[in-house]
PDB file of C-alpha atoms in Angstrom:
ATOM      1  CA  MET A   1      -2.029 -13.320  -2.062  1.00  0.00           C
ATOM      2  CA  GLN A   2      -1.667 -10.231  -0.086  1.00  0.00           C
ATOM      3  CA  GLN A   3      -4.715  -8.738   0.665  1.00  0.00           C
ATOM      4  CA  LEU A   4      -3.737  -3.869   0.446  1.00  0.00           C
ATOM      5  CA  LEU A   5      -5.851  -1.028   0.565  1.00  0.00           C
ATOM      6  CA  ALA A   6      -4.794   1.160  -1.160  1.00  0.00           C
ATOM      7  CA  ASP A   7      -4.596   5.348  -0.078  1.00  0.00           C
ATOM      8  CA  GLU A   8      -6.278   8.178  -1.608  1.00  0.00           C
ATOM      9  CA  ASP A   9      -2.702   8.991  -2.968  1.00  0.00           C
ATOM     10  CA  PHE A  10      -1.555   5.117  -4.897  1.00  0.00           C
ATOM     11  CA  PRO A  11      -2.334   5.744  -8.522  1.00  0.00           C
ATOM     12  CA  PHE A  12      -5.659   3.320  -9.675  1.00  0.00           C
ATOM     13  CA  PRO A  13      -3.978   2.299 -12.482  1.00  0.00           C
ATOM     14  CA  ALA A  14      -1.454   0.269 -10.345  1.00  0.00           C
ATOM     15  CA  VAL A  15      -4.030  -0.457  -8.086  1.00  0.00           C
ATOM     16  CA  LEU A  16      -6.027  -2.509 -11.498  1.00  0.00           C
ATOM     17  CA  ARG A  17      -2.860  -3.723 -12.604  1.00  0.00           C
ATOM     18  CA  LEU A  18      -1.971  -5.142  -9.044  1.00  0.00           C
ATOM     19  CA  ARG A  19      -6.130  -7.021  -9.489  1.00  0.00           C
ATOM     20  CA  GLU A  20      -4.583  -8.705 -13.037  1.00  0.00           C
ATOM     21  CA  LEU A  21      -1.511  -9.652 -11.042  1.00  0.00           C
ATOM     22  CA  GLY A  22      -3.357 -11.169  -8.763  1.00  0.00           C
ATOM     23  CA  PHE A  23      -3.420  -9.211  -5.699  1.00  0.00           C
ATOM     24  CA  ASP A  24      -6.937  -8.575  -3.714  1.00  0.00           C
ATOM     25  CA  ILE A  25      -6.417  -5.109  -3.381  1.00  0.00           C
ATOM     26  CA  VAL A  26      -9.319  -2.466  -2.498  1.00  0.00           C
ATOM     27  CA  THR A  27      -9.435   1.740  -2.941  1.00  0.00           C
ATOM     28  CA  LEU A  28     -10.690   3.846  -0.085  1.00  0.00           C
ATOM     29  CA  GLN A  29     -13.093   5.200  -3.228  1.00  0.00           C
ATOM     30  CA  ASN A  30     -14.330   1.136  -3.250  1.00  0.00           C
ATOM     31  CA  LEU A  31     -15.541   1.663   0.390  1.00  0.00           C
ATOM     32  CA  GLY A  32     -16.654   4.930  -0.042  1.00  0.00           C
ATOM     33  CA  LEU A  33     -14.341   7.062   1.922  1.00  0.00           C
ATOM     34  CA  ALA A  34     -12.416   8.776  -0.583  1.00  0.00           C
ATOM     35  CA  GLY A  35     -12.431  12.232  -0.729  1.00  0.00           C
ATOM     36  CA  ILE A  36     -13.697  13.032   2.850  1.00  0.00           C
ATOM     37  CA  GLY A  37     -10.446  13.930   4.621  1.00  0.00           C
ATOM     38  CA  LEU A  38      -9.153  10.486   6.375  1.00  0.00           C
ATOM     39  CA  GLN A  39      -6.089  11.286   8.395  1.00  0.00           C
ATOM     40  CA  ASP A  40      -3.457   8.703   7.637  1.00  0.00           C
ATOM     41  CA  ILE A  41      -3.546   7.022  11.344  1.00  0.00           C
ATOM     42  CA  GLN A  42      -6.836   6.624  10.010  1.00  0.00           C
ATOM     43  CA  VAL A  43      -6.524   4.871   6.912  1.00  0.00           C
ATOM     44  CA  LEU A  44      -3.905   2.542   9.200  1.00  0.00           C
ATOM     45  CA  GLU A  45      -6.444   1.576  11.489  1.00  0.00           C
ATOM     46  CA  LEU A  46      -8.809   0.800   8.697  1.00  0.00           C
ATOM     47  CA  ALA A  47      -6.490  -1.077   6.859  1.00  0.00           C
ATOM     48  CA  ARG A  48      -5.068  -3.204   9.909  1.00  0.00           C
ATOM     49  CA  ILE A  49      -9.282  -3.794  11.190  1.00  0.00           C
ATOM     50  CA  LEU A  50      -9.459  -5.041   7.182  1.00  0.00           C
ATOM     51  CA  LYS A  51      -6.338  -7.138   7.595  1.00  0.00           C
ATOM     52  CA  ARG A  52      -4.167  -5.486   5.221  1.00  0.00           C
ATOM     53  CA  ALA A  53      -1.429  -3.524   4.106  1.00  0.00           C
ATOM     54  CA  VAL A  54      -1.229  -0.320   3.084  1.00  0.00           C
ATOM     55  CA  VAL A  55       0.267   0.891  -0.711  1.00  0.00           C
ATOM     56  CA  THR A  56       0.444   4.501  -0.378  1.00  0.00           C
ATOM     57  CA  CYS A  57       2.778   7.201  -2.174  1.00  0.00           C
ATOM     58  CA  ASN A  58       2.997   9.010   0.718  1.00  0.00           C
ATOM     59  CA  ARG A  59       6.472   7.395   1.926  1.00  0.00           C
ATOM     60  CA  ARG A  60       7.287  10.186   5.095  1.00  0.00           C
ATOM     61  CA  ASP A  61       4.227  10.477   6.539  1.00  0.00           C
ATOM     62  CA  PHE A  62       3.681   6.721   6.634  1.00  0.00           C
ATOM     63  CA  ILE A  63       7.637   5.758   7.871  1.00  0.00           C
ATOM     64  CA  LYS A  64       7.059   7.787  10.235  1.00  0.00           C
ATOM     65  CA  LEU A  65       3.566   5.917  11.587  1.00  0.00           C
ATOM     66  CA  HIS A  66       5.764   2.633  10.617  1.00  0.00           C
ATOM     67  CA  LYS A  67       8.031   4.126  13.519  1.00  0.00           C
ATOM     68  CA  GLU A  68       4.871   4.921  15.421  1.00  0.00           C
ATOM     69  CA  THR A  69       2.918   2.088  15.570  1.00  0.00           C
ATOM     70  CA  SER A  70       3.042  -1.521  17.108  1.00  0.00           C
ATOM     71  CA  SER A  71       0.937  -3.334  15.076  1.00  0.00           C
ATOM     72  CA  HIS A  72      -0.438  -3.133  11.322  1.00  0.00           C
ATOM     73  CA  PHE A  73      -0.680  -6.207   8.261  1.00  0.00           C
ATOM     74  CA  GLY A  74       2.340  -3.874   6.305  1.00  0.00           C
ATOM     75  CA  ILE A  75       3.379  -1.004   4.908  1.00  0.00           C
ATOM     76  CA  LEU A  76       4.330  -0.601   1.084  1.00  0.00           C
ATOM     77  CA  VAL A  77       5.862   3.025   0.574  1.00  0.00           C
ATOM     78  CA  CYS A  78       6.371   3.745  -3.118  1.00  0.00           C
ATOM     79  CA  THR A  79       8.360   6.649  -5.110  1.00  0.00           C
ATOM     80  CA  ARG A  80       5.856   8.339  -7.328  1.00  0.00           C
ATOM     81  CA  ASN A  81       6.238   6.398 -10.826  1.00  0.00           C
ATOM     82  CA  PRO A  82       4.619   7.680 -14.189  1.00  0.00           C
ATOM     83  CA  ASP A  83       5.067   3.967 -15.387  1.00  0.00           C
ATOM     84  CA  HIS A  84       1.796   2.827 -12.852  1.00  0.00           C
ATOM     85  CA  ILE A  85       2.448  -0.810 -14.885  1.00  0.00           C
ATOM     86  CA  SER A  86       6.280  -1.054 -14.048  1.00  0.00           C
ATOM     87  CA  LEU A  87       5.008   0.712 -10.712  1.00  0.00           C
ATOM     88  CA  ALA A  88       2.388  -2.277 -10.156  1.00  0.00           C
ATOM     89  CA  GLU A  89       5.202  -4.607 -11.030  1.00  0.00           C
ATOM     90  CA  THR A  90       7.564  -4.283  -9.631  1.00  0.00           C
ATOM     91  CA  ILE A  91       4.957  -4.776  -5.693  1.00  0.00           C
ATOM     92  CA  HIS A  92       4.262  -7.840  -6.933  1.00  0.00           C
ATOM     93  CA  PHE A  93       8.103  -8.631  -7.886  1.00  0.00           C
ATOM     94  CA  GLN A  94       8.858  -7.667  -3.704  1.00  0.00           C
ATOM     95  CA  LEU A  95       5.681  -8.956  -2.508  1.00  0.00           C
ATOM     96  CA  GLU A  96       6.585 -13.057  -3.937  1.00  0.00           C
ATOM     97  CA  LYS A  97      10.012 -11.583  -1.984  1.00  0.00           C
ATOM     98  CA  SER A  98       8.547 -11.036   1.691  1.00  0.00           C
ATOM     99  CA  LEU A  99       6.418 -14.178   2.758  1.00  0.00           C
ATOM    100  CA  ASN A 100       5.084 -12.172   5.988  1.00  0.00           C
ATOM    101  CA  THR A 101       4.123  -8.297   5.888  1.00  0.00           C
ATOM    102  CA  GLU A 102       2.864  -7.764   9.337  1.00  0.00           C
ATOM    103  CA  ASN A 103       4.141  -5.113  11.336  1.00  0.00           C
ATOM    104  CA  VAL A 104       6.798  -5.414   7.882  1.00  0.00           C
ATOM    105  CA  LEU A 105       7.393  -1.573   5.907  1.00  0.00           C
ATOM    106  CA  LEU A 106       9.003  -2.365   2.125  1.00  0.00           C
ATOM    107  CA  LYS A 107      10.147   0.659   0.376  1.00  0.00           C
ATOM    108  CA  ILE A 108       9.417   0.188  -2.879  1.00  0.00           C
ATOM    109  CA  TYR A 109      11.786   2.910  -4.923  1.00  0.00           C
ATOM    110  CA  LYS A 110      12.726   1.554  -8.036  1.00  0.00           C
ATOM    111  CA  PRO A 111      10.932   0.084 -11.401  1.00  0.00           C
ATOM    112  CA  LEU A 112      11.365  -2.991 -12.439  1.00  0.00           C
TER     113      LEU A 112
END
C-alpha cells in the first residue's frame, strides 16, 4: 500500500481513517517537525527522502511545486472537506486506481 506523508494542513481524522484503511501514513507531527514553519519545498524534499507521497490541502503551492520539481514520490492535493472520513475514503479509492504515484500529481476534488 502507498506510503504517505501528511502535510500540516491535512486533517488528522483523515490520517486516522487512512491508517484504518491500511495506509502507512506519517505526519510532520509524528516526525517532530510540526509548527516549525517548514516551507512547502522542504516538505516535498522530506517526502522524497522518505520515499512517500505528500498528501495536502495546499493545492495551489503543491501544484506549482509539481510543475517545478523533476522528482518526487507523488503529490495528492485535496480540497478542504469537513467530512474527513469521506476525504480519506476518496483518497483510498483514487490510490487504488493509481498503481504508481511517482512524479504524479493526483487531484482529489470530490468526495465519494
